[in-house]
Tab-separated table of C-alpha atoms in Angstrom:
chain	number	residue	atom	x	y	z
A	1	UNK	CA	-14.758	-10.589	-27.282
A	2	UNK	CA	-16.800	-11.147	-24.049
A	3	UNK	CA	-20.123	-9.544	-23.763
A	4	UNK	CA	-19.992	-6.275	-23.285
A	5	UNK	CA	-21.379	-4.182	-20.175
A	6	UNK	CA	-24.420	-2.353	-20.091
A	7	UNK	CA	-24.225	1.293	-20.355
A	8	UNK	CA	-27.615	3.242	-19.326
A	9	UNK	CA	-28.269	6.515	-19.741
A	10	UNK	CA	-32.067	8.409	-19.170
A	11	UNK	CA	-33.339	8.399	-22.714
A	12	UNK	CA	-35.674	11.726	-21.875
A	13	UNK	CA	-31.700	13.315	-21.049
A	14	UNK	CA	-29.679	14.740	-24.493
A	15	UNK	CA	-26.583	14.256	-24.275
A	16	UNK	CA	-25.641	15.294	-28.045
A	17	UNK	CA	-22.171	17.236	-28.397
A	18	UNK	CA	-21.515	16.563	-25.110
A	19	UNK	CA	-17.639	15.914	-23.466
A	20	UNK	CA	-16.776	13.905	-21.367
A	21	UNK	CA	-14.841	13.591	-18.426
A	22	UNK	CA	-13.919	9.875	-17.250
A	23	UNK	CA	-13.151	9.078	-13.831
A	24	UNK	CA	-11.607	5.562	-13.127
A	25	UNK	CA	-9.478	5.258	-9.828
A	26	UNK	CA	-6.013	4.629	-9.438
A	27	UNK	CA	-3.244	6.694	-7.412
A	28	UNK	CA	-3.963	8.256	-4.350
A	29	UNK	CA	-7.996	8.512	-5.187
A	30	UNK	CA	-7.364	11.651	-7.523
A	31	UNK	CA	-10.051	11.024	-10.518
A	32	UNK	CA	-12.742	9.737	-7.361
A	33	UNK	CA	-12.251	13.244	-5.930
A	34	UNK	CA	-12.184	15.197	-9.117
A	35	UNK	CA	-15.351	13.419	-10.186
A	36	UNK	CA	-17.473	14.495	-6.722
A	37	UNK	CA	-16.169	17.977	-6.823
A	38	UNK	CA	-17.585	18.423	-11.175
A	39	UNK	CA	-20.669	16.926	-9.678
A	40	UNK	CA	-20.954	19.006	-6.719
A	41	UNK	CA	-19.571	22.297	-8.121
A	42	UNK	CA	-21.295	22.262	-11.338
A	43	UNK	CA	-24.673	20.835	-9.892
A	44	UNK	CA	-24.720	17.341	-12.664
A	45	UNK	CA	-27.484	15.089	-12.145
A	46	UNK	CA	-27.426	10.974	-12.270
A	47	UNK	CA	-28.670	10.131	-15.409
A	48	UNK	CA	-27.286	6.240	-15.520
A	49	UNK	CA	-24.786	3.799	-14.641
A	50	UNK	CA	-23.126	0.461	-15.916
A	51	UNK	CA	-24.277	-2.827	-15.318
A	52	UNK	CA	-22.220	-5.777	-15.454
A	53	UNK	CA	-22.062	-9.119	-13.659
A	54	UNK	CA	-18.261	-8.806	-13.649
A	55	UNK	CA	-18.314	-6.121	-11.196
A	56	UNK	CA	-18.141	-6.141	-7.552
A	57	UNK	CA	-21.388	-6.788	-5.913
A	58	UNK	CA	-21.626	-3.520	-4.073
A	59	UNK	CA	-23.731	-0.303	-4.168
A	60	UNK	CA	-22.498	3.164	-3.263
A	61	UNK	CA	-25.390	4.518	-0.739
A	62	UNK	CA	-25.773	8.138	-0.330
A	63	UNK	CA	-28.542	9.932	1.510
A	64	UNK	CA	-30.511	6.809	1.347
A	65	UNK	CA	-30.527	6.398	-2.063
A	66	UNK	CA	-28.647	3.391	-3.239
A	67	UNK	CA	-26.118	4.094	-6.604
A	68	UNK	CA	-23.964	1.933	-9.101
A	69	UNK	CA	-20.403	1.994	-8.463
A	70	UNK	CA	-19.680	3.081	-11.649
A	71	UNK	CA	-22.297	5.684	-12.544
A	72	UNK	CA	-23.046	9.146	-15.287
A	73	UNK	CA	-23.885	12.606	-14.493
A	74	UNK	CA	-24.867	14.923	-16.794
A	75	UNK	CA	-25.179	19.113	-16.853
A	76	UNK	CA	-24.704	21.806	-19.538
A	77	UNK	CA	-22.045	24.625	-18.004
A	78	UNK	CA	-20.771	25.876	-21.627
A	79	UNK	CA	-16.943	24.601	-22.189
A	80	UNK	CA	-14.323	26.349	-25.001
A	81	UNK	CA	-13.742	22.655	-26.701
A	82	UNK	CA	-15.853	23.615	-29.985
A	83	UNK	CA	-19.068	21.560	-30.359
A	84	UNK	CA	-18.985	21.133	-26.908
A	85	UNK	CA	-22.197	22.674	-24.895
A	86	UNK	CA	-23.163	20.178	-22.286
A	87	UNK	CA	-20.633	17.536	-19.451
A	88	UNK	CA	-21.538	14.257	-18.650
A	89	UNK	CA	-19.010	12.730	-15.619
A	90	UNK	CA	-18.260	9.081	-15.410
A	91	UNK	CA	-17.643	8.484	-12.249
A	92	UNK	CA	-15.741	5.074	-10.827
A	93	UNK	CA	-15.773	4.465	-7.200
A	94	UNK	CA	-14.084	0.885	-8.262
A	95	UNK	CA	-10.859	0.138	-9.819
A	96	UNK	CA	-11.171	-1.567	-13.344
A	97	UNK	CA	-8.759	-4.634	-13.801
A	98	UNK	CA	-7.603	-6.934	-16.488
A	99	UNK	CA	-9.862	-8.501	-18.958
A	100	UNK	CA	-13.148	-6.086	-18.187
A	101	UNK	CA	-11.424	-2.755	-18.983
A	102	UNK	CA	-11.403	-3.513	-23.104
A	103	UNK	CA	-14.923	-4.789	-22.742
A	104	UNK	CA	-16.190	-1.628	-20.748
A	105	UNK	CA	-14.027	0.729	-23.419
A	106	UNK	CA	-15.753	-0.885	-26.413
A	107	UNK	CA	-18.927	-0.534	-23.964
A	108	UNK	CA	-18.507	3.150	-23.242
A	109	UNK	CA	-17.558	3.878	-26.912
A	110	UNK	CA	-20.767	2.082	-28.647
A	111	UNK	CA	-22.647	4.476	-26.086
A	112	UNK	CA	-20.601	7.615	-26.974
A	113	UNK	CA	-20.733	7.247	-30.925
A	114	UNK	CA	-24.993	6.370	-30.134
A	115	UNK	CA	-24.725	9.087	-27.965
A	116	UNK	CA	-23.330	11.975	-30.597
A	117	UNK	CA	-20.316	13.014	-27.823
A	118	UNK	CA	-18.070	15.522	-28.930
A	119	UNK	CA	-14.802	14.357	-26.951
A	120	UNK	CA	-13.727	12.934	-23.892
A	121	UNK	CA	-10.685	14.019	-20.976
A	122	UNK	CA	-9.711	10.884	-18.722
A	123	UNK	CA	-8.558	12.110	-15.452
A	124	UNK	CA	-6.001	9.713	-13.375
A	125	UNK	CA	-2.700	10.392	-10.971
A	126	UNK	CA	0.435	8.287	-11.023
A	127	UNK	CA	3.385	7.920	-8.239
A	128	UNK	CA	6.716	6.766	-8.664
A	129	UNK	CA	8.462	4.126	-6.604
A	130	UNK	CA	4.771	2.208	-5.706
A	131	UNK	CA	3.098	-0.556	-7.428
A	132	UNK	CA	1.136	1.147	-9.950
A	133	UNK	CA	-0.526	0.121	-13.354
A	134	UNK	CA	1.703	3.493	-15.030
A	135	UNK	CA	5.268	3.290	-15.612
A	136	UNK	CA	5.822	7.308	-17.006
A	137	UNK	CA	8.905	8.936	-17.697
A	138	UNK	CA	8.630	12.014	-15.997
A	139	UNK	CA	11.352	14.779	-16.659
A	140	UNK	CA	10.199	17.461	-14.189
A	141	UNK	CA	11.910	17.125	-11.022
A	142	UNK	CA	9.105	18.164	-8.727
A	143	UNK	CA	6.360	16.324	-7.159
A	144	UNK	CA	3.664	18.673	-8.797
A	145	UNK	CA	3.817	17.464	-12.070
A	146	UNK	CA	1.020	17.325	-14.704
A	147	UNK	CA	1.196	15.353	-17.864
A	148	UNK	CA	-0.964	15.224	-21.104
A	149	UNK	CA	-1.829	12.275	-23.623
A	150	UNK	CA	-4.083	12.831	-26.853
A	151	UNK	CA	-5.516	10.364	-28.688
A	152	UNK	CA	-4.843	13.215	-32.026
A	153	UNK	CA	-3.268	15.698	-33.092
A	154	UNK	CA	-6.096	18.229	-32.157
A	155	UNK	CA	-6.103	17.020	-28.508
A	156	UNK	CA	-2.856	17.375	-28.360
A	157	UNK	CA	-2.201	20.804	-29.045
A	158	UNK	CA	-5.252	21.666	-26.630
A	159	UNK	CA	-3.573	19.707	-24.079
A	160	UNK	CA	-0.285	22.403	-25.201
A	161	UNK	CA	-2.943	25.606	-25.150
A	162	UNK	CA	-3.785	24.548	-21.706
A	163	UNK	CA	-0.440	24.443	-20.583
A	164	UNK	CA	-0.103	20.681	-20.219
A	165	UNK	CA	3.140	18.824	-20.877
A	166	UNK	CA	2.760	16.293	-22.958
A	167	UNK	CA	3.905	13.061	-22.133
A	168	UNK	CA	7.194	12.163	-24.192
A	169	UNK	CA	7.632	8.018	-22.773
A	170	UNK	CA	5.793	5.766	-20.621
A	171	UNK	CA	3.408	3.160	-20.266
A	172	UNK	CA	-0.011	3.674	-19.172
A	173	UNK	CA	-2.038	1.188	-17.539
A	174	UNK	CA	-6.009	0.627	-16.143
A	175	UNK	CA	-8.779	1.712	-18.123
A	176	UNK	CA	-6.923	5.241	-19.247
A	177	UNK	CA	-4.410	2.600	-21.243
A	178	UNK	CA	-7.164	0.828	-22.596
A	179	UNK	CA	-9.471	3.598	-23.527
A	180	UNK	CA	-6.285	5.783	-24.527
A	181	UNK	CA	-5.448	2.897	-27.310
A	182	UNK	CA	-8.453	2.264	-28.492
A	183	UNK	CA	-8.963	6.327	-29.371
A	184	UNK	CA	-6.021	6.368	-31.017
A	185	UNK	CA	-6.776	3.658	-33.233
A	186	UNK	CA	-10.746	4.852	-33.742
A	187	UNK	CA	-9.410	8.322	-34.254
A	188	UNK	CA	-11.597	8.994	-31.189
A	189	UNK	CA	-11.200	13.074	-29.855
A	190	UNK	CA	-9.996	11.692	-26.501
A	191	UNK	CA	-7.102	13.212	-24.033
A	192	UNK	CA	-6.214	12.321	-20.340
A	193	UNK	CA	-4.606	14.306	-17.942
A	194	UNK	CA	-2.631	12.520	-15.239
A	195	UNK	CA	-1.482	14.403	-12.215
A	196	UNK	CA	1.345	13.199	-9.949
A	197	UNK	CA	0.297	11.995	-6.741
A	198	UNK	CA	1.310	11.529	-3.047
A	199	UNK	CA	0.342	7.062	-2.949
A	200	UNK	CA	0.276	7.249	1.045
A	201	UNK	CA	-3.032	9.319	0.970
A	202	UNK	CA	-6.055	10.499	-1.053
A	203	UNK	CA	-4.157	13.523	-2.589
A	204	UNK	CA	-6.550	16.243	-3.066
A	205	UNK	CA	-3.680	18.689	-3.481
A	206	UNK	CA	-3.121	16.742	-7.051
A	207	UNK	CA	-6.828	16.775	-7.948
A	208	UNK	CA	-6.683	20.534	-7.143
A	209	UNK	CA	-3.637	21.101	-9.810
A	210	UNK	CA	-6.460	19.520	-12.343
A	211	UNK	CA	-9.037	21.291	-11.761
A	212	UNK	CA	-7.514	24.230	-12.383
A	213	UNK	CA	-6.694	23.382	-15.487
A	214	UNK	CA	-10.271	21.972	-16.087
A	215	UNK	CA	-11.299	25.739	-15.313
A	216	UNK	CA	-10.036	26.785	-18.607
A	217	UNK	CA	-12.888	24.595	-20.515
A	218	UNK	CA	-15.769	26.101	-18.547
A	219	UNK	CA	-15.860	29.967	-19.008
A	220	UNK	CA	-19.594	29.778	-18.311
A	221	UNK	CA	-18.474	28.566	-14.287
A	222	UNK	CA	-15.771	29.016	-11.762
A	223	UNK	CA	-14.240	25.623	-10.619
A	224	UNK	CA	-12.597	27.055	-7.110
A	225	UNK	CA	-9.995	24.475	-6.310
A	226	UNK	CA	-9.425	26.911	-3.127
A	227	UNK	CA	-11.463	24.347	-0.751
A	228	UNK	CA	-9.735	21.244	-2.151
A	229	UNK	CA	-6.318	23.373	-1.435
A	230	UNK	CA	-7.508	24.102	1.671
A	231	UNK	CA	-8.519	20.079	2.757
A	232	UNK	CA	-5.168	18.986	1.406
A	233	UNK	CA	-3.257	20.652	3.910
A	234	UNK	CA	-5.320	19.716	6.764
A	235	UNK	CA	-4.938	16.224	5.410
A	236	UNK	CA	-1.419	16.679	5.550
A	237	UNK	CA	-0.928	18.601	8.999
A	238	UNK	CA	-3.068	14.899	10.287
A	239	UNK	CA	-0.477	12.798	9.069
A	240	UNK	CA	2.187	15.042	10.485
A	241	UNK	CA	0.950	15.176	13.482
A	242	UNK	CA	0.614	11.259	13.722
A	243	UNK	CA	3.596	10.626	12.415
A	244	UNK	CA	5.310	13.420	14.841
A	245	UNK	CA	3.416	11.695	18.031
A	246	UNK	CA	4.797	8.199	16.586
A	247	UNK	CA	8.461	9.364	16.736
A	248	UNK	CA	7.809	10.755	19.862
A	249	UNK	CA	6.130	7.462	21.286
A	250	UNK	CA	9.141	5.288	20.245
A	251	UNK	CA	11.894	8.239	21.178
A	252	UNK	CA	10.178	7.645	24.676
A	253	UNK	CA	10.430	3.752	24.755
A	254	UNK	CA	13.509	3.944	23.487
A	255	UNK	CA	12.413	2.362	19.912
A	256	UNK	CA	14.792	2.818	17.240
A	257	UNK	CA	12.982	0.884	14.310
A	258	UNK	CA	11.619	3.593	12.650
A	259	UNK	CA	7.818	4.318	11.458
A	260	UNK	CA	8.135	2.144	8.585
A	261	UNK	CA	6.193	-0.388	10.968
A	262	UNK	CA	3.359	2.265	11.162
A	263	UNK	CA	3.235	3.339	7.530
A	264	UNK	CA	3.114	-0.465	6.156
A	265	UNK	CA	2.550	-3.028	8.949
């Protein structure tokens, strides 16, 4: 195997029993904005990153302080997943392709097992119709849909207790395939939640469904998905609005082509 990334974590920080919940990018943003609201809501501090000369050559600045792209936060809000007491958030603001995603898995894990973590929730979003690393069979015919992969049995039936449909056929792509696999076959207490998603824009609405659910490990806190709600619809009153003066424009110039030269160029 290739040499692995480096995972750093603040050695003064413990991070025994801790879960955690992995954020890697794919559909519509969802895990990106899931990860900044944890962080925000529940008050985590960086504690370390991943280095790797594999990965884009970019830094994510914020309030003038420069930050890995793919970076750990750490807090303790108490959670119901026994031997749980403390998070730590991995948070991606890059999506991981091809031959680094094993690498970074058997990374992440090395640092998990040093670590003493309790158990881990992936977070990602799929979309039918798009281009897409998931392929998933989904039975319900709304666009709201949540569904649930565990690694074991016991993940499983939390993933039932929480009201998550588990996820009868598919195939799951990205880092959440990888890392799914690989738990499986270490016997690793590791679940994802995938939410679908709306692929033409950042879908908050679908990272709100989520955290709701997440609500149910942290008794200790209140994760109010109200504001995400509440910037999903103004999201989507913008892009009905530009898409209703588009129509208009084109009604007026006599344009019968459609927005599809808007939407994809």
């Amino acid at each position: 195997m290739a040499e692995l990334p480096l995972v750093k974590v603040d050695e003064s920080i413990d991070v025994s029993g801790a879960m955690v919940v992995s954020c890697f990018p794919t559909v519509s943003m969802v895990s990106n904005i899931v990860a900044h609201y944890l962080v925000e809501s529940l008050d985590l501090q960086f504690v370390g990153g991943v280095r790797d000369s594999r990965l884009p050559a970019v830094c994510l600045v914020q309030d003038g302080e420069p930050l890995p792209p793919i970076r750990i936060y750490a807090g303790e809000p108490n959670c119901t997943v026994e031997g749980c007491d403390k998070l730590i958030v991995v948070l991606s603001d890059i999506q991981v392709h091809g031959r680094l995603a094993l690498p970074l898995t058997e990374a992440l894990f090395s640092w998990s097992k040093e670590a003493k973590i309790s158990s881990a929730i992936l977070i990602d979003a799929f979309a039918h119709g798009v281009e897409s690393p998931h392929e998933l069979v989904d039975d319900d015919d709304t666009d709201e849909t949540l569904l649930g992969i565990g690694a074991t049995e016991s993940t499983r039936e939390k993933l039932k207790e929480m009201g998550i449909p588990l996820l009868k056929h598919g195939v799951v792509g990205g880092m959440t395939g990888v890392m799914m696999g690989e738990g499986r076959r270490r016997g690793i207490e590791i679940s994802a939640i995938m939410a679908e998603a709306n692929p033409a824009f950042p879908d908050a609405m679908a990272a709100a469904r989520i955290i709701e659910k997440l609500d149910l490990l942290f008794p200790a806190v209140t994760l109010d998905a109200g504001p995400l709600i509440e910037e999903a619809e103004r999201i989507e009153e913008q892009i009905k609005e530009m898409l209703s003066h588009n129509l208009s424009a084109k009604e007026e110039l006599g344009d019968d082509s459609g927005t599809s030269a808007m939407l994809y160029g």
